Short mmCIF file of C-alpha atoms in Angstrom, two decimals:
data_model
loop_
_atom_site.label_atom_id
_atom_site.label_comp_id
_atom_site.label_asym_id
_atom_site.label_seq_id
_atom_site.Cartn_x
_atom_site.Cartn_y
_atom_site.Cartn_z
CA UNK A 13 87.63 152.57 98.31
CA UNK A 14 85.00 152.03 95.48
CA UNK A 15 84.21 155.32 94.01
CA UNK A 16 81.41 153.98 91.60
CA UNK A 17 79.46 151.57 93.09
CA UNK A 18 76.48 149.10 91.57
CA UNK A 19 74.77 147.41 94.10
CA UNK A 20 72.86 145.05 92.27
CA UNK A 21 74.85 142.49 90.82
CA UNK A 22 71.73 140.86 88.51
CA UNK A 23 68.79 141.79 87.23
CA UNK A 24 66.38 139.79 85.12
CA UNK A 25 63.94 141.15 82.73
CA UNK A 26 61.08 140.04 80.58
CA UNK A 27 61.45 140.78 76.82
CA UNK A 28 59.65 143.96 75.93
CA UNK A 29 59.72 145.45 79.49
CA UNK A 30 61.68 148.13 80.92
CA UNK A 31 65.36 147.31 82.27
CA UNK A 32 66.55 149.90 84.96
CA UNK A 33 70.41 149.59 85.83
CA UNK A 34 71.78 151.76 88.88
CA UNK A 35 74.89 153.41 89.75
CA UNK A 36 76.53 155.34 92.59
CA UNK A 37 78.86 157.22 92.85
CA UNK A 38 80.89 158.94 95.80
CA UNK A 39 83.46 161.62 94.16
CA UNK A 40 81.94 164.89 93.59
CA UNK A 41 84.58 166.07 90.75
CA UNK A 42 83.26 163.44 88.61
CA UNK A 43 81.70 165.24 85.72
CA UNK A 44 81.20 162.44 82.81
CA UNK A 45 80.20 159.46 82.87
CA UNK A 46 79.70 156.13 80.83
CA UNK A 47 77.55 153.10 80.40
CA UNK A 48 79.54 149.93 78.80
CA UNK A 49 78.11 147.03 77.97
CA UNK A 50 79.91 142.96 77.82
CA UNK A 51 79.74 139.77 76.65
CA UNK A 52 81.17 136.76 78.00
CA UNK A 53 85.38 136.57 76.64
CA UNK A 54 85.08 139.75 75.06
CA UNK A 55 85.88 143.34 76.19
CA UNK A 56 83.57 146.68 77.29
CA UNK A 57 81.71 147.90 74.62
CA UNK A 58 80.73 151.75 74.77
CA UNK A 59 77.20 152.16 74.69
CA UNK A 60 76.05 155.66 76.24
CA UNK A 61 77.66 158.54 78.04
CA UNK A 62 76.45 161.60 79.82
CA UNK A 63 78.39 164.73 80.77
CA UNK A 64 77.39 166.60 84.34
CA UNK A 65 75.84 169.53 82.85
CA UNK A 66 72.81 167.22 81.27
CA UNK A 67 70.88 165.26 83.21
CA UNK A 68 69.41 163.01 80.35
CA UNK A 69 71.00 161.61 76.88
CA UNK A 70 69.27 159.04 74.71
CA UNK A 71 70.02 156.81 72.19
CA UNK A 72 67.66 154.55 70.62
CA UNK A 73 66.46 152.34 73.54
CA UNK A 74 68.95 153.20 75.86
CA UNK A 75 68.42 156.34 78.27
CA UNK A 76 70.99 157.60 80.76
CA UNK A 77 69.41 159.67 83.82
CA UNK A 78 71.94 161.74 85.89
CA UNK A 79 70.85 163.27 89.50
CA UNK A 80 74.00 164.72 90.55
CA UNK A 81 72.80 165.80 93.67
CA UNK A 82 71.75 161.99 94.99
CA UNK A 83 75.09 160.87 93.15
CA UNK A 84 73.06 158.28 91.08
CA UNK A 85 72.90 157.52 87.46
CA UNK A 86 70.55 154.73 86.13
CA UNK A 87 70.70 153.31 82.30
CA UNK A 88 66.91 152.33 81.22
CA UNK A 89 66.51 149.86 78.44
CA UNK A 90 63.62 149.97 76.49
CA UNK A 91 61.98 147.46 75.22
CA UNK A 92 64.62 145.24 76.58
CA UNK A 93 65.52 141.99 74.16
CA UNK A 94 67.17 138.76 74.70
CA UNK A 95 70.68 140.35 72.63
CA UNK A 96 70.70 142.79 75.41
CA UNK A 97 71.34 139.89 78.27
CA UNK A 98 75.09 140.96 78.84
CA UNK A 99 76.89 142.52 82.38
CA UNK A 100 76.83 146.47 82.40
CA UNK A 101 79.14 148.61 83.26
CA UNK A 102 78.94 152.02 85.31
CA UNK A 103 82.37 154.29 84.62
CA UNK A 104 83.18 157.71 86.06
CA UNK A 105 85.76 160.12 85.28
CA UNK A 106 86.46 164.24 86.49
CA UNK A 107 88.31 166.44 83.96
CA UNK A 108 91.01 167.39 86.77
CA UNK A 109 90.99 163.52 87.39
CA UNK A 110 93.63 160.87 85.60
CA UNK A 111 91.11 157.78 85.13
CA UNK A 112 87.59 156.28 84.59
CA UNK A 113 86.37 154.46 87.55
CA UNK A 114 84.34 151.36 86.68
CA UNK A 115 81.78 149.83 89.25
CA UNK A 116 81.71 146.35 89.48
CA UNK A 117 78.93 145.51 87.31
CA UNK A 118 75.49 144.29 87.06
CA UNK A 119 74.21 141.23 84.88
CA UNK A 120 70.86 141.59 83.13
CA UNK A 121 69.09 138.63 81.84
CA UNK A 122 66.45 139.36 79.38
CA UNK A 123 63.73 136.21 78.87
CA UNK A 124 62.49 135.97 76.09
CA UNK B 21 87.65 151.43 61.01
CA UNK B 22 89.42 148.75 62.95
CA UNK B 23 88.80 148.65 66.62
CA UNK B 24 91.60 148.02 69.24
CA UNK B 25 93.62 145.05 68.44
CA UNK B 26 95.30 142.62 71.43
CA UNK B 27 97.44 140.13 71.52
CA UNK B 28 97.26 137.21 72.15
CA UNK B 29 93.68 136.48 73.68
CA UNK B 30 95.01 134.01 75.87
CA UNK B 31 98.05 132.83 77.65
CA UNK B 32 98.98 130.58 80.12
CA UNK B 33 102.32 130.51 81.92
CA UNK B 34 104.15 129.15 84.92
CA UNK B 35 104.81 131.01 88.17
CA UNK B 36 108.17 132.93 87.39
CA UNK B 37 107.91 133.23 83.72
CA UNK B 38 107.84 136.08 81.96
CA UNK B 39 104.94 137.09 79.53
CA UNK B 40 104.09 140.46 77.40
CA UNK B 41 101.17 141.50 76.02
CA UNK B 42 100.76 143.99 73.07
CA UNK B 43 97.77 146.69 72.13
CA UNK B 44 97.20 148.50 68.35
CA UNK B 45 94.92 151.37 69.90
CA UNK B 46 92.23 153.08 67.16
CA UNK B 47 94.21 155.15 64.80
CA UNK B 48 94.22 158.23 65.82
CA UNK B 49 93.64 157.76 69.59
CA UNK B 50 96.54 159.59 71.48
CA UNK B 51 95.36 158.16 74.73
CA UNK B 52 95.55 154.45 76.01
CA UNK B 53 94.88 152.45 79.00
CA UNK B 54 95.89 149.30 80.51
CA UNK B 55 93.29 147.95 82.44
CA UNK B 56 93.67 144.77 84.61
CA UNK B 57 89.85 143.10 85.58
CA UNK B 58 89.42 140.56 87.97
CA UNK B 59 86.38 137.90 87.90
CA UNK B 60 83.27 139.79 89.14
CA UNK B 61 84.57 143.10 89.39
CA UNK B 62 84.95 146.08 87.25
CA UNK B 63 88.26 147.05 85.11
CA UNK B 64 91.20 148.65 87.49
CA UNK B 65 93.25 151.09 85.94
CA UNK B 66 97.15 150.18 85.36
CA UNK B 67 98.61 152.95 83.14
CA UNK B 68 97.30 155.91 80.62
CA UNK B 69 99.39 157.16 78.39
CA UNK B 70 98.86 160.30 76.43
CA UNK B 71 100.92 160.06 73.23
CA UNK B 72 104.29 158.36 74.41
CA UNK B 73 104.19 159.56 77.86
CA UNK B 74 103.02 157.60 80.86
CA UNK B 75 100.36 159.93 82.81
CA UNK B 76 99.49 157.91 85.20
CA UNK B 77 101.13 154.71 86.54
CA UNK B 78 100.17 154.76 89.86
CA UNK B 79 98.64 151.79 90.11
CA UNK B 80 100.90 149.52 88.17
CA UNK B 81 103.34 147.36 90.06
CA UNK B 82 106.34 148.67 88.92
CA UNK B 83 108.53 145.75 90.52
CA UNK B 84 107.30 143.30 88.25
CA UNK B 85 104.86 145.31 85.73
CA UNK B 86 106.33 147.42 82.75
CA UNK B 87 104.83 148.78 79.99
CA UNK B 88 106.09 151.00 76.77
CA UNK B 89 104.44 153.30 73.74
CA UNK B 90 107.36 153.68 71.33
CA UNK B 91 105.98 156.02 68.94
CA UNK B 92 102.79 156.93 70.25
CA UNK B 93 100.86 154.02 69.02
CA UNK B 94 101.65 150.58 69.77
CA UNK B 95 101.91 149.36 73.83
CA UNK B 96 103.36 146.42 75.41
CA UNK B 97 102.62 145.38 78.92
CA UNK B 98 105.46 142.82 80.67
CA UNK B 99 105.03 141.27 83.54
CA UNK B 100 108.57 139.48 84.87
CA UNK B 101 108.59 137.57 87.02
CA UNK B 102 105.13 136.69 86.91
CA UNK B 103 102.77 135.19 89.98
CA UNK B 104 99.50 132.88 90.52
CA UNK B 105 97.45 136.45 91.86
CA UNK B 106 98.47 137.90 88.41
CA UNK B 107 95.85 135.58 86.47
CA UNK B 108 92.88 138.27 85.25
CA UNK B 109 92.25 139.76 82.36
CA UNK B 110 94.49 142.61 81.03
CA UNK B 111 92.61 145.13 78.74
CA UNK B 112 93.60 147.57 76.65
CA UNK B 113 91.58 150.83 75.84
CA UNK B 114 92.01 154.16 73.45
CA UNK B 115 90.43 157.14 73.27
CA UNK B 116 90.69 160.38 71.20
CA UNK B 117 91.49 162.65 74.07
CA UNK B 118 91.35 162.79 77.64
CA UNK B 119 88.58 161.98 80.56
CA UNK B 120 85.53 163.40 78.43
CA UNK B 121 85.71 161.04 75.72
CA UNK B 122 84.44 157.61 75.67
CA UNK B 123 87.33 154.76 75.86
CA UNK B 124 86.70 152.12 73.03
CA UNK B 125 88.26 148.69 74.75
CA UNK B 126 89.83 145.94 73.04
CA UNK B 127 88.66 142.23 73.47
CA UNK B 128 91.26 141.77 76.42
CA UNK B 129 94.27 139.00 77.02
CA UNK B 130 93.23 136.70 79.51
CA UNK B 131 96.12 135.19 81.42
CA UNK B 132 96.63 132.35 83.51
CA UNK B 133 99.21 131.90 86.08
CA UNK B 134 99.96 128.04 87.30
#
């Protein structure tokens, strides 16, 4: 049963716009969680995390939004550039808990 | 500060074979991860340890998957005998301490079974 889902499996952006990545999540103990980001034949990279009593963190261009009563986190990207074309990550994880739980990913494009 | 270190980055192996794969977390970093990822889908946990001791290893197949952390710091994962639904990715990941810190990943082994 997939505890953190992402429903979209692509997105494609233009350069300079806004890129909006989604992320659901089932299991109500989960109380952090984490944006990666990867390129092709390399692993996860961390990029931003949140914990459950915030429901905003920024850095730089990225933004992570938590609504913990919908279950949903989304990752905006800001302008969005070409380096940022990659396949994102959504991972969960509850204090109590013994794991992250990853979704499966969505791949955003950004055209130049 | 070096970042996780695996080895090798590929491998390719017959059906039956044995193979091992070995992680150098982030100094520092009592907790690691195995993580096995499949094409299109997001890592699966195989086994956390915290310091020496296995956590968590649930999820790993224990009748063909073993891992170790002599020391604390260095892991191997073996897989013996290995099979053709074993080919994915194995990752390894470290963190600082427990659930509520981030996981820093390594660049992954990908093996292939044939």
């Amino acid at each position: 049963d997939q505890q953190v889902k992402q429903n979209s499996p692509s997105l494609s952006v233009q350069e300079g716009r806004i890129s909006i990545l989604n992320c659901d999540y089932t299991n109500s103990m989960f109380d952090y969680f984490l944006w990666y980001k990867k390129y092709p034949a390399e692993g996860p990279t961390f990029l931003i995390s949140i914990s459950s009593i915030k429901d905003k963190n920024e850095d730089g261009r990225f933004t992570v939004f938590l609504n913990k009563s919908a279950k949903h986190l989304s990752l905006h990207i800001v302008p969005s550039q070409p380096g940022d074309s990659a396949v994102y990550f959504c991972a969960a994880s509850a204090r109590t808990g013994n794991q992250f739980y990853f979704g499966t990913g969505t791949s955003l494009t950004v055209i130049p | 500060e070096a970042g996780v270190v695996q080895s090798p980055r590929y491998k390719i192996i017959e059906k039956k074979q044995p193979v091992a794969f070995w992680c150098n977390p982030i100094s520092g970093h009592n907790t690691l991860y195995w993580y096995l990822q499949n094409l299109g889908q997001g890592p699966e946990l195989l086994i956390r340890y915290e310091n020496e001791e296995a956590v968590d290893d649930s999820q790993l197949p224990k009748d063909r998957f073993s891992a170790e952390r002599l020391k604390g710091v260095d892991s191997t994962l073996k897989i013996q005998p290995a099979e053709l639904g074993d080919s994915a990715v194995y990752l390894c990941a470290s963190s600082q301490g427990g659930l509520n810190t981030e996981a820093f990943f390594g660049q992954g082994t990908r093996l292939t079974v044939v």
